[in-house]
Short mmCIF file of C-alpha atoms and ligand atoms in Angstrom, two decimals:
data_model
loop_
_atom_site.label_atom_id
_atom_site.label_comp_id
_atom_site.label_asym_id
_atom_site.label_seq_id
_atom_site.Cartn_x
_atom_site.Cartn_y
_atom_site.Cartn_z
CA UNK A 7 -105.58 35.18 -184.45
CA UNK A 8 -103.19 38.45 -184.20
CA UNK A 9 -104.64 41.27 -183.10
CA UNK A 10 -102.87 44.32 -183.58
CA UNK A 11 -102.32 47.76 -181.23
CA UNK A 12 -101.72 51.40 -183.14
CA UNK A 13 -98.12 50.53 -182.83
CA UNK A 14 -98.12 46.56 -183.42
CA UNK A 15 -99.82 46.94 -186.68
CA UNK A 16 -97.24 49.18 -188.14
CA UNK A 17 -94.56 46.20 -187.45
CA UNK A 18 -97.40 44.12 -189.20
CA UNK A 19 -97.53 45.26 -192.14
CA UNK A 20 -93.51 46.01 -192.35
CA UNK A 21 -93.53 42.63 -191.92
CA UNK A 22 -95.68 41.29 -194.45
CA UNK A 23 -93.12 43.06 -196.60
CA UNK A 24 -90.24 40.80 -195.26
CA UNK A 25 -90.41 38.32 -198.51
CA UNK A 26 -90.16 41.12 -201.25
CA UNK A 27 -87.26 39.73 -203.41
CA UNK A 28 -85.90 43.49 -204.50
CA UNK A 29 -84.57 45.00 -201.69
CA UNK A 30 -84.97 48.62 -202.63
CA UNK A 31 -89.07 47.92 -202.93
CA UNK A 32 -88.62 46.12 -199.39
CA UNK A 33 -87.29 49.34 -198.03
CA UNK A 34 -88.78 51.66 -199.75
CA UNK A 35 -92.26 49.79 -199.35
CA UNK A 36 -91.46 49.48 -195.33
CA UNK A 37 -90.84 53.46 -194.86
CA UNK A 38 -93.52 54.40 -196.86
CA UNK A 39 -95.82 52.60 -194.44
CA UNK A 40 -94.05 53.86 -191.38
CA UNK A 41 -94.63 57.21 -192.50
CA UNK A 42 -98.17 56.94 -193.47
CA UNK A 43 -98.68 55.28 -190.32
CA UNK A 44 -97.12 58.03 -188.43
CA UNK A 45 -99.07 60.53 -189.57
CA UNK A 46 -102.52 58.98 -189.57
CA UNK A 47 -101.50 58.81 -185.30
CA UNK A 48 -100.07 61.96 -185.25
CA UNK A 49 -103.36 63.59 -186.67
CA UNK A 50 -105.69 61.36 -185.26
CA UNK A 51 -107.23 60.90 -188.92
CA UNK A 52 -111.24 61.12 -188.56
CA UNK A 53 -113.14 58.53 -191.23
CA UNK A 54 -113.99 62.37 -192.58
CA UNK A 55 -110.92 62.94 -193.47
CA UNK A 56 -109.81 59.31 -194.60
CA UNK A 57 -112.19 59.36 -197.18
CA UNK A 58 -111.80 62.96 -198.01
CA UNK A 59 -107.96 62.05 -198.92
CA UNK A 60 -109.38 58.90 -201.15
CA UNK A 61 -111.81 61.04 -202.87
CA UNK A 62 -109.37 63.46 -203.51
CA UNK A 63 -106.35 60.92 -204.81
CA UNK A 64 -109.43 59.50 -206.85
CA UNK A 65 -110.17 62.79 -208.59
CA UNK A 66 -106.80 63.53 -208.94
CA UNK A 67 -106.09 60.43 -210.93
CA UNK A 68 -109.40 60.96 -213.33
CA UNK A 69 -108.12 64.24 -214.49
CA UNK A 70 -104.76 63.30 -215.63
CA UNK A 71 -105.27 62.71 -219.35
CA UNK A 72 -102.51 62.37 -222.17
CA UNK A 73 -102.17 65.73 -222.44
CA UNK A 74 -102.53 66.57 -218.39
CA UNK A 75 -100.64 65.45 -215.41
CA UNK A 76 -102.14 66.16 -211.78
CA UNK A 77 -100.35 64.31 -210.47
CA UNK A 78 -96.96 65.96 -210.94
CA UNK A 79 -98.85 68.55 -210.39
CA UNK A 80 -99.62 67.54 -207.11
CA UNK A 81 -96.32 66.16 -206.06
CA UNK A 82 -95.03 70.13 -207.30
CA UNK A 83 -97.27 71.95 -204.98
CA UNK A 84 -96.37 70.14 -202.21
CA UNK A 85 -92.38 70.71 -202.65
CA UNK A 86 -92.24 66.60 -202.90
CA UNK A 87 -90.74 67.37 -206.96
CA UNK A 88 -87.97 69.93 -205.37
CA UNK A 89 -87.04 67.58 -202.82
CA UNK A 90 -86.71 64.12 -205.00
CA UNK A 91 -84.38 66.92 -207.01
CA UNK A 92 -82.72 68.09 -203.87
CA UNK A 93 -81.80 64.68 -202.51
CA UNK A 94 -80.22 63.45 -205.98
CA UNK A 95 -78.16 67.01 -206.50
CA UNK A 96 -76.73 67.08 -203.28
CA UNK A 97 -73.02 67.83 -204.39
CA UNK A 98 -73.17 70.71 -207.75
CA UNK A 99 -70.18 72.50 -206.59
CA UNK A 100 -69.64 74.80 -209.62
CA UNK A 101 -72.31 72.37 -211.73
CA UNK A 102 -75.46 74.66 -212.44
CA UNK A 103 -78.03 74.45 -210.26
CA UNK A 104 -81.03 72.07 -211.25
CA UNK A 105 -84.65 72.52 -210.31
CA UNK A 106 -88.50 70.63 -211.76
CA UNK A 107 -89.18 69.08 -214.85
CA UNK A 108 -92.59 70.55 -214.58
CA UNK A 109 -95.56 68.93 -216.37
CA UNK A 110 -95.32 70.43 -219.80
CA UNK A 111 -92.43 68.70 -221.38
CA UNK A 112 -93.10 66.85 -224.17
CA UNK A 113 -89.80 65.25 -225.08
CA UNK A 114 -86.81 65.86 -227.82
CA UNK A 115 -87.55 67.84 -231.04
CA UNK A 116 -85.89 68.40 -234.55
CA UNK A 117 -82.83 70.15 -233.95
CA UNK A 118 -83.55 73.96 -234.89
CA UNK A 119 -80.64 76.25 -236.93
CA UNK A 120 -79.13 78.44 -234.43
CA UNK A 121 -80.98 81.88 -234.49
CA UNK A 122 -84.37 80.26 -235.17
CA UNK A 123 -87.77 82.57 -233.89
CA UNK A 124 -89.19 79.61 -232.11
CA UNK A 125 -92.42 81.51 -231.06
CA UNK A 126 -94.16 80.59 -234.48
CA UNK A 127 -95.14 84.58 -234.53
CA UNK A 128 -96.82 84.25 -231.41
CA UNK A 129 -97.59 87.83 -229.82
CA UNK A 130 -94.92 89.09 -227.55
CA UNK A 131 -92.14 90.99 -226.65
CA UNK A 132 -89.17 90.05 -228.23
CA UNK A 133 -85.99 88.02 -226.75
CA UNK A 134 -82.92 86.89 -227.73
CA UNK A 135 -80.92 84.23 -226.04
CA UNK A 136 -77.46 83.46 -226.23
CA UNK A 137 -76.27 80.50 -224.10
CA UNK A 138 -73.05 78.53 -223.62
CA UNK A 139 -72.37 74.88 -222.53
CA UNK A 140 -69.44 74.13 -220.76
CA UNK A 141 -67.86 71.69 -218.22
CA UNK A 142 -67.16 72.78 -214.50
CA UNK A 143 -63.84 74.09 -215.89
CA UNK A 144 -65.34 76.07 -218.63
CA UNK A 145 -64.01 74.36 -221.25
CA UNK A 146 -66.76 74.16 -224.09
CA UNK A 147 -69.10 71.08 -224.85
CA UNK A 148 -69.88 71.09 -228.59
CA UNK A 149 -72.61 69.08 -230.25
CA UNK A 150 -74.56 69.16 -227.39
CA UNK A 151 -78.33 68.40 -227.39
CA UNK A 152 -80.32 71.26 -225.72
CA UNK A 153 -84.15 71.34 -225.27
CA UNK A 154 -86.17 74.54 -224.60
CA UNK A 155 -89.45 75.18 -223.85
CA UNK A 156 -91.34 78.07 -222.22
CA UNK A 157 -95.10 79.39 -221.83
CA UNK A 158 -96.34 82.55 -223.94
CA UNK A 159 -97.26 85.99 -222.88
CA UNK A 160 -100.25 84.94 -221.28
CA UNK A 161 -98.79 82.18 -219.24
CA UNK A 162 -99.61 79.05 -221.43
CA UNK A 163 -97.62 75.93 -222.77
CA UNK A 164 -98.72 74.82 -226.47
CA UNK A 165 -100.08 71.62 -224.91
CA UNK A 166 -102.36 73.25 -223.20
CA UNK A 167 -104.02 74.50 -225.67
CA UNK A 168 -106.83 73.13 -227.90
CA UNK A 169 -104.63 73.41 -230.82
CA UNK A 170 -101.64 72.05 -230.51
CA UNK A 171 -102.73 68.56 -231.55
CA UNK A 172 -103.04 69.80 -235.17
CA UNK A 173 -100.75 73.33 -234.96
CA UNK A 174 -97.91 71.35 -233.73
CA UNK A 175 -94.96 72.94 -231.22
CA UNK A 176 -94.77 76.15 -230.48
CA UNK A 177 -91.93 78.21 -227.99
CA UNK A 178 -90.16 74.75 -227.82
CA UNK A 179 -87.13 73.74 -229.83
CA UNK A 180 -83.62 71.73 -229.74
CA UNK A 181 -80.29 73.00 -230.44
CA UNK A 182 -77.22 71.97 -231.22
CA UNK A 183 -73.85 73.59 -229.00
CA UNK A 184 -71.35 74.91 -231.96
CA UNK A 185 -67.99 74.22 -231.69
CA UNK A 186 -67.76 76.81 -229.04
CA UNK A 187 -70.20 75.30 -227.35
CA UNK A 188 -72.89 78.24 -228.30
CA UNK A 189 -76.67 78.28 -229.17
CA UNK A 190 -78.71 81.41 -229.74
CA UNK A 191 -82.17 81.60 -230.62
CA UNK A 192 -85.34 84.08 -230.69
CA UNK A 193 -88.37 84.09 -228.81
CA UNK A 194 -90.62 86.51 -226.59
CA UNK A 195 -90.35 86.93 -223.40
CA UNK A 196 -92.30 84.70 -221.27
CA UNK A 197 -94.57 86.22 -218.30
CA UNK A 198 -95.20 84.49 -214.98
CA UNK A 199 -98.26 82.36 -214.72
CA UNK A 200 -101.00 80.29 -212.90
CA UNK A 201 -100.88 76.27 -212.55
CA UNK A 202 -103.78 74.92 -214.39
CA UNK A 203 -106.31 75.32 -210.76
CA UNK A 204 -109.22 73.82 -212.34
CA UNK A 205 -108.71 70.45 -211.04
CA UNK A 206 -108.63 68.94 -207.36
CA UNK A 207 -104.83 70.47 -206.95
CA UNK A 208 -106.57 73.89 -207.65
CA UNK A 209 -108.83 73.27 -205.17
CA UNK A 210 -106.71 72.48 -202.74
CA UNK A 211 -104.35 75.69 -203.73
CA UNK A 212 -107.60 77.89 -203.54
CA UNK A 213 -108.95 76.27 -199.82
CA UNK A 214 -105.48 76.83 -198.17
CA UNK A 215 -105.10 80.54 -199.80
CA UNK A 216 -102.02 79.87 -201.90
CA UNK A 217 -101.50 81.62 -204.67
CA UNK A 218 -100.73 79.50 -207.96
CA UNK A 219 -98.02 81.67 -209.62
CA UNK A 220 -94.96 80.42 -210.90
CA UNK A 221 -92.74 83.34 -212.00
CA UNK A 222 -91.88 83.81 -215.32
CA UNK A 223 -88.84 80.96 -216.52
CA UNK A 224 -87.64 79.18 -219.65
CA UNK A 225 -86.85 75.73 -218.98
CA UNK A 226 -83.73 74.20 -219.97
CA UNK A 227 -83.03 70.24 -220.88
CA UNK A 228 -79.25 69.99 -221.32
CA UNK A 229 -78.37 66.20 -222.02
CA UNK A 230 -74.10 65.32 -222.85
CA UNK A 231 -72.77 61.99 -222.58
CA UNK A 232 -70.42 61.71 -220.06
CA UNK A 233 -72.41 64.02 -218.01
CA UNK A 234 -75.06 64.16 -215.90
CA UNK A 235 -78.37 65.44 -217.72
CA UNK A 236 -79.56 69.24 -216.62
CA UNK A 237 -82.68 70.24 -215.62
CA UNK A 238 -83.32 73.74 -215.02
CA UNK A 239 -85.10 76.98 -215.53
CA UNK A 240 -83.76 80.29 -216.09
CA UNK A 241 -85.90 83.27 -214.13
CA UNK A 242 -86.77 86.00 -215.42
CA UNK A 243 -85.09 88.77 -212.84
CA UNK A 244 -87.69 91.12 -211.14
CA UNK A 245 -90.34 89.17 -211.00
CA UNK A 246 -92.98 89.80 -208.11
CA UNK A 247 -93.60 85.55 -207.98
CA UNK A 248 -89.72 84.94 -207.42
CA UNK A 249 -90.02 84.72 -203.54
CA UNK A 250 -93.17 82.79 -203.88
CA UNK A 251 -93.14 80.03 -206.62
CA UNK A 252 -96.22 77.91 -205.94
CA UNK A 253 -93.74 74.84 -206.67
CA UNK A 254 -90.72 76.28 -204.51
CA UNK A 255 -88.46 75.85 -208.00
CA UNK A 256 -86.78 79.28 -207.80
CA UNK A 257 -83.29 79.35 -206.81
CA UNK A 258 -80.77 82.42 -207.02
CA UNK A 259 -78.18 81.46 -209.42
CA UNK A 260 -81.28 80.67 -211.88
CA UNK A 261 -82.42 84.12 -211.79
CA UNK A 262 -80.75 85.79 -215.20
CA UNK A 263 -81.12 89.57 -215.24
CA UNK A 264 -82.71 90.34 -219.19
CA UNK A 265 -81.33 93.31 -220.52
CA UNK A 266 -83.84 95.76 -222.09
CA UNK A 267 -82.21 96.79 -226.02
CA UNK A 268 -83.16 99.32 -228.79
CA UNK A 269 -80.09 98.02 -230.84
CA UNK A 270 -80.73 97.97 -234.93
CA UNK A 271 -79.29 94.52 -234.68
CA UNK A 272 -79.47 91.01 -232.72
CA UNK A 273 -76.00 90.19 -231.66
CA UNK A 274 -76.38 87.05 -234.65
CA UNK A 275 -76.39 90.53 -237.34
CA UNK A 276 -80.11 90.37 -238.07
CA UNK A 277 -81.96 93.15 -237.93
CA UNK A 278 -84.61 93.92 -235.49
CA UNK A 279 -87.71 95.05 -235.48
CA UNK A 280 -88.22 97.49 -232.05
CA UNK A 281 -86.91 97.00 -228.54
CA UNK A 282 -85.79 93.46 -227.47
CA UNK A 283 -84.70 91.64 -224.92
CA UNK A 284 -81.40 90.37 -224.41
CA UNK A 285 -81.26 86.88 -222.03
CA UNK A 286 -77.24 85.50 -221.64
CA UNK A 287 -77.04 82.77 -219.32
CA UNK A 288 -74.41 80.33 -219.23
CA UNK A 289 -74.98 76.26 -218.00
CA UNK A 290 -71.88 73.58 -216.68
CA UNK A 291 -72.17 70.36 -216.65
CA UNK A 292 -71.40 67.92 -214.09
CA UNK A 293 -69.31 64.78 -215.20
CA UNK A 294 -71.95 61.63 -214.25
CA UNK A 295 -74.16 59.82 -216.14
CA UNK A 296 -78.13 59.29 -216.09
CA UNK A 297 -80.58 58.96 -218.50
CA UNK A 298 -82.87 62.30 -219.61
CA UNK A 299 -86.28 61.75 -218.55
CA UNK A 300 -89.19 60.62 -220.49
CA UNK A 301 -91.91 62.97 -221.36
CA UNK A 302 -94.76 62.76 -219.10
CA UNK A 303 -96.88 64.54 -222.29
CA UNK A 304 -96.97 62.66 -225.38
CA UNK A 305 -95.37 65.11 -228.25
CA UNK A 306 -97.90 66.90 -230.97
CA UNK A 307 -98.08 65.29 -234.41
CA UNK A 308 -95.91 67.73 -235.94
CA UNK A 309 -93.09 67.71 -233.11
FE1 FE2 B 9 -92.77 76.15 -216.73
#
């Protein structure tokens, strides 16, 4: 009958991995008990706390629904999202910088006509973006597939709110890159906002007196083939949450200073109706390949 020492069971259980027929699982199953083992010595874990950490995995499965996900939300507030990004972006010499998914993608849409309000006459101040797709030597990518979403002046995503099952999308479109590899649409400008903190990851953001700001971003989903699929944001310059992003997304060549305009016209000709805002920003792609990722929200009816 083994018996096992702090340090003999770790080797156990790696071990009783040895027969695992895919060797990635083997490996990755082996380190993840190393570590876990590691830090249960390390912090001499009480039963307290032990059961603590189950109750709170527990409760952090029972609130994901099919319109919520804790989890990521978890794995975001701990920096574990920036660093699964980190590890697979090592090398983006002149590629544009990536950074989170985030929880409150929903997948492809309808490709919008360029110029399209996409804020469904939501309340706001208004912005225009004009964007460009190009390749590391700045040679345009046309008929490019580009998702967008954003929150809304008060800091929340259609799916989070109690209509967007039967309103449909709202601040979230795809375009198309022209020939020049341009799209331009209109929408307000977004404001910075808190994670969703009534759930166990709120707790824990509230007990260790972190704030749960993310500042203000739209996020970006540009997917070519014979490239590698980009996923940003684009920051909002000036905002007081850039040093302090709650999920550690924020990185400077994301940050796009928005010009403040009182011009009669958008630069598409239309009129407009008061100040605007003007956001230009500019993405390269990376040649590679990869698949985009799935939503982790199910779309609305009317996406
Ligand atoms: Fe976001």
């Amino acid at each position: 009958m083994p018996q096992f020492d702090e340090t003999e069971l770790t080797a156990a259980v790696i071990k009783s991995f040895e027969e695992t027929p895919n060797p990635r699982l083997k490996f990755l199953m082996s380190e993840l008990v190393r570590s876990l083992h590691d830090f249960v010595r390390r912090t001499d874990l009480t039963f307290g706390e032990w059961e603590q950490g189950i109750d709170f995995l527990t409760r952090t499965g029972q609130k994901c629904t099919s319109s919520r996900q804790e989890f990521i939300l978890l794995s975001d507030v701990l920096g574990v999202s920036m660093l699964v990004d980190a590890v697979n972006h090592r090398e983006r010499e002149g590629a544009t910088q990536t950074t989170v998914l985030g929880p409150f993608y929903v997948g492809e849409h309808k490709p919008m006509p360029h110029g399209t309000d996409i804020s469904a006459n939501i309340e706001g101040e208004r912005m225009f973006v004009q964007s460009r797709v190009t390749d590391l030597a700045g040679k345009p990518l046309a008929g490019v597939p580009v998702d967008i979403w954003h929150a809304d002046d008060e800091g929340f995503y259609d799916s989070q709110k109690p209509s967007y099952e039967t309103a449909g999308p709202s601040l979230r479109a795809r375009f198309i890159t022209d020939a020049d590899g341009r799209f331009f649409f209109r929408t307000i400008l977004p404001c910075s906002y808190p994670i969703p903190i009534d759930g166990p990851v709120g707790e824990l953001i509230l007990e260790t007196r972190r704030h749960p700001m993310r500042p203000a971003h739209v996020h970006f989903l540009v997917n070519a083939p014979g490239y590698e699929p980009l996923i940003t944001h684009v920051f909002i310059e000036g905002d007081k949450y850039l040093d302090s992003d709650v999920v550690f997304g924020v990185k400077d060549e994301l940050i796009s200073k928005i010009e403040v305009r009182n011009d009669a016209t958008m630069p598409d000709g239309q009129p407009a109706s008061g100040p605007w805002h003007l956001m230009t920003y500019e993405f390269r792609l990376k040649p590679g390949k990869g698949t985009a990722p799935k939503p982790m929200l199910p779309a609305a009816e009317h996406a």
